[in-house]
Amino acid sequence: QRIERIQDGGPSGALLTGFRALDNLFGGLPPTLCVVVGLPGQAKSAVGASILRNAAKRGENIAAFFPEDRKEWLAYRHLAHESGLSQFALRNCKLPEGDWNAYGYADAAIREWTGTVYIDDRRGIRPADLLLAARQAYQEKQAVAVFVDNMSSIPFARGHRMDLEISDFLEE
């Protein structure tokens, strides 16, 4: 049925990443749990933040959990991307007028799409609380994706499969 629905022009249920090569290769991310794994410093969070931004710009509702970083991290990342300014300059420097204008444009652009993103940055969030918040975002805010940055900082009980639980309600 799904194949026929897609062939008839219906939605695939996939989340487009905004990265043309990935979307062409995979058709977007499937409506299930996708885990990005890599060594520290290999841009996993940056890729996730970019996918989140691209989906939000299309008006898609996303739930994002940052158990290790504050949501300000995401704001600086998006402001830097939209304005073309460095995060260092945004955080630490008095901006010249041209850069201040770029910041103002970026801030206004981001405000247009951030309403589609539910962000939870509770440190030390327990798996049960994360699962509950993700399910609520799915049910109440119609979140089409759940983004968890740095799942390794969440204290899972041995053998607990939160990935399967999240996957189950995303596939409903």
Coordinates of C-alpha atoms in Angstrom, one line a residue:
Q1 CA 0.0 0.0 0.0
R2 CA 2.8 2.4 0.9
I3 CA 4.5 2.0 -2.5
E4 CA 1.2 2.5 -4.3
R5 CA 0.4 5.6 -2.2
I6 CA 3.9 7.1 -3.0
Q7 CA 3.5 6.3 -6.7
D8 CA 0.2 8.1 -6.7
G9 CA 1.9 11.2 -5.4
G10 CA 1.1 10.7 -1.7
P11 CA 3.5 11.4 1.1
S12 CA 6.2 8.9 1.8
G13 CA 6.4 9.7 5.5
A14 CA 10.2 10.3 5.1
L15 CA 11.8 13.4 6.6
L16 CA 13.9 15.2 4.0
T17 CA 17.3 16.2 5.5
G18 CA 17.9 19.2 3.3
F19 CA 21.1 17.6 2.1
R20 CA 20.4 16.9 -1.6
A21 CA 22.8 14.0 -1.9
L22 CA 21.4 12.2 1.1
D23 CA 17.8 12.9 0.1
N24 CA 18.5 11.6 -3.4
L25 CA 20.3 8.5 -2.1
F26 CA 17.9 7.6 0.6
G27 CA 14.7 9.5 -0.1
G28 CA 15.0 11.2 3.2
L29 CA 15.0 9.7 6.7
P30 CA 12.4 7.0 7.3
P31 CA 9.8 7.5 10.0
T32 CA 11.7 5.4 12.4
L33 CA 14.7 5.8 14.7
C34 CA 17.9 6.8 12.9
V35 CA 21.1 6.9 14.9
V36 CA 24.1 8.8 13.8
V37 CA 27.3 7.4 15.3
G38 CA 30.8 8.7 15.2
L39 CA 33.8 9.7 17.2
P40 CA 33.8 13.0 19.2
G41 CA 34.3 16.1 17.1
Q42 CA 33.1 14.5 13.8
A43 CA 30.1 16.9 13.3
K44 CA 27.3 14.6 14.3
S45 CA 25.6 17.4 16.3
A46 CA 26.2 19.9 13.4
V47 CA 24.5 17.5 10.9
G48 CA 21.6 16.9 13.3
A49 CA 21.2 20.7 13.9
S50 CA 21.2 21.3 10.1
I51 CA 18.6 18.6 9.5
L52 CA 16.5 20.1 12.3
R53 CA 16.8 23.6 10.8
N54 CA 16.0 22.4 7.3
A55 CA 12.9 20.5 8.5
A56 CA 11.7 23.5 10.6
K57 CA 12.1 25.9 7.7
R58 CA 9.7 23.6 5.8
G59 CA 7.2 24.0 8.7
E60 CA 7.7 20.4 10.0
N61 CA 7.3 20.0 13.7
I62 CA 10.4 18.5 15.4
A63 CA 11.1 17.5 19.0
A64 CA 14.8 18.1 20.0
F65 CA 16.5 16.9 23.2
F66 CA 19.8 18.3 24.3
P67 CA 20.7 16.5 27.6
E68 CA 24.3 17.8 27.5
D69 CA 24.1 21.2 25.9
R70 CA 21.8 24.2 26.5
K71 CA 19.4 25.3 23.8
E72 CA 21.5 28.5 23.4
W73 CA 24.1 26.3 21.6
L74 CA 21.5 25.6 18.9
A75 CA 20.5 29.3 18.7
Y76 CA 24.2 30.4 18.2
R77 CA 24.7 27.6 15.6
H78 CA 21.6 28.8 13.6
L79 CA 22.4 32.5 14.0
A80 CA 25.9 31.8 12.7
H81 CA 24.6 29.8 9.7
E82 CA 21.9 32.3 8.7
S83 CA 24.0 35.4 9.2
G84 CA 27.4 34.1 7.8
L85 CA 29.0 35.3 11.1
S86 CA 31.2 33.1 13.3
Q87 CA 29.8 31.8 16.6
F88 CA 32.9 33.3 18.2
A89 CA 32.0 36.8 16.9
L90 CA 28.4 36.5 17.9
R91 CA 29.3 35.4 21.4
N92 CA 32.3 37.7 22.1
C93 CA 32.6 40.7 19.8
K94 CA 31.0 44.1 19.3
L95 CA 29.6 43.7 15.8
P96 CA 30.2 46.4 13.2
E97 CA 27.1 47.8 11.6
G98 CA 27.2 45.5 8.5
D99 CA 27.5 42.4 10.7
W100 CA 24.8 43.8 13.1
N101 CA 22.5 44.0 10.1
A102 CA 23.3 40.5 9.1
Y103 CA 22.6 39.4 12.7
G104 CA 19.2 41.2 12.6
Y105 CA 18.2 39.6 9.4
A106 CA 19.2 36.1 10.7
D107 CA 17.4 36.6 14.0
A108 CA 14.2 37.6 12.1
A109 CA 14.5 34.6 9.7
I110 CA 15.0 32.2 12.6
R111 CA 12.0 33.5 14.5
E112 CA 9.8 32.6 11.5
W113 CA 10.5 28.9 11.8
T114 CA 11.5 28.2 15.4
G115 CA 7.9 27.8 16.5
T116 CA 7.9 24.4 14.9
V117 CA 10.7 23.1 17.1
Y118 CA 10.1 21.8 20.6
I119 CA 13.3 21.9 22.6
D120 CA 14.1 20.2 25.9
D121 CA 17.5 20.8 27.3
R122 CA 17.1 19.2 30.7
R123 CA 20.5 17.9 31.9
G124 CA 20.4 14.4 33.3
I125 CA 17.0 13.7 31.8
R126 CA 15.9 10.2 32.7
P127 CA 15.0 7.8 29.8
A128 CA 11.4 7.6 31.0
D129 CA 11.0 11.4 31.1
L130 CA 12.6 11.7 27.6
L131 CA 10.2 9.1 26.3
L132 CA 7.2 10.8 27.8
A133 CA 8.2 14.2 26.5
A134 CA 8.9 12.7 23.0
R135 CA 5.5 11.0 23.0
Q136 CA 3.8 14.2 24.1
A137 CA 5.6 16.2 21.4
Y138 CA 4.4 13.6 18.9
Q139 CA 0.8 13.6 20.1
E140 CA 0.3 17.2 21.0
K141 CA 2.6 19.1 18.7
Q142 CA 2.4 16.6 15.8
A143 CA 6.2 16.2 15.8
V144 CA 7.3 14.2 12.7
A145 CA 10.8 13.6 14.1
V146 CA 12.6 13.3 17.5
F147 CA 16.2 14.5 17.6
V148 CA 18.3 13.5 20.6
D149 CA 21.8 14.9 20.7
N150 CA 24.3 12.8 22.6
M151 CA 22.2 9.9 23.7
S152 CA 25.3 8.5 25.5
S153 CA 24.7 11.1 28.3
I154 CA 21.3 9.6 29.1
P155 CA 21.6 7.0 31.9
F156 CA 19.9 3.9 30.4
A157 CA 19.2 0.8 32.4
R158 CA 21.1 -2.2 31.1
G159 CA 19.0 -3.7 28.3
H160 CA 16.5 -0.8 28.1
R161 CA 15.5 -0.2 24.4
M162 CA 14.1 3.3 24.3
D163 CA 15.0 3.3 20.7
L164 CA 12.3 0.7 20.0
E165 CA 9.7 2.6 22.0
I166 CA 10.4 5.9 20.1
S167 CA 10.5 4.0 16.8
D168 CA 7.1 2.4 17.6
F169 CA 5.2 5.7 18.1
L170 CA 6.9 7.4 15.2
E171 CA 5.7 4.6 12.9
E172 CA 2.1 4.7 14.2

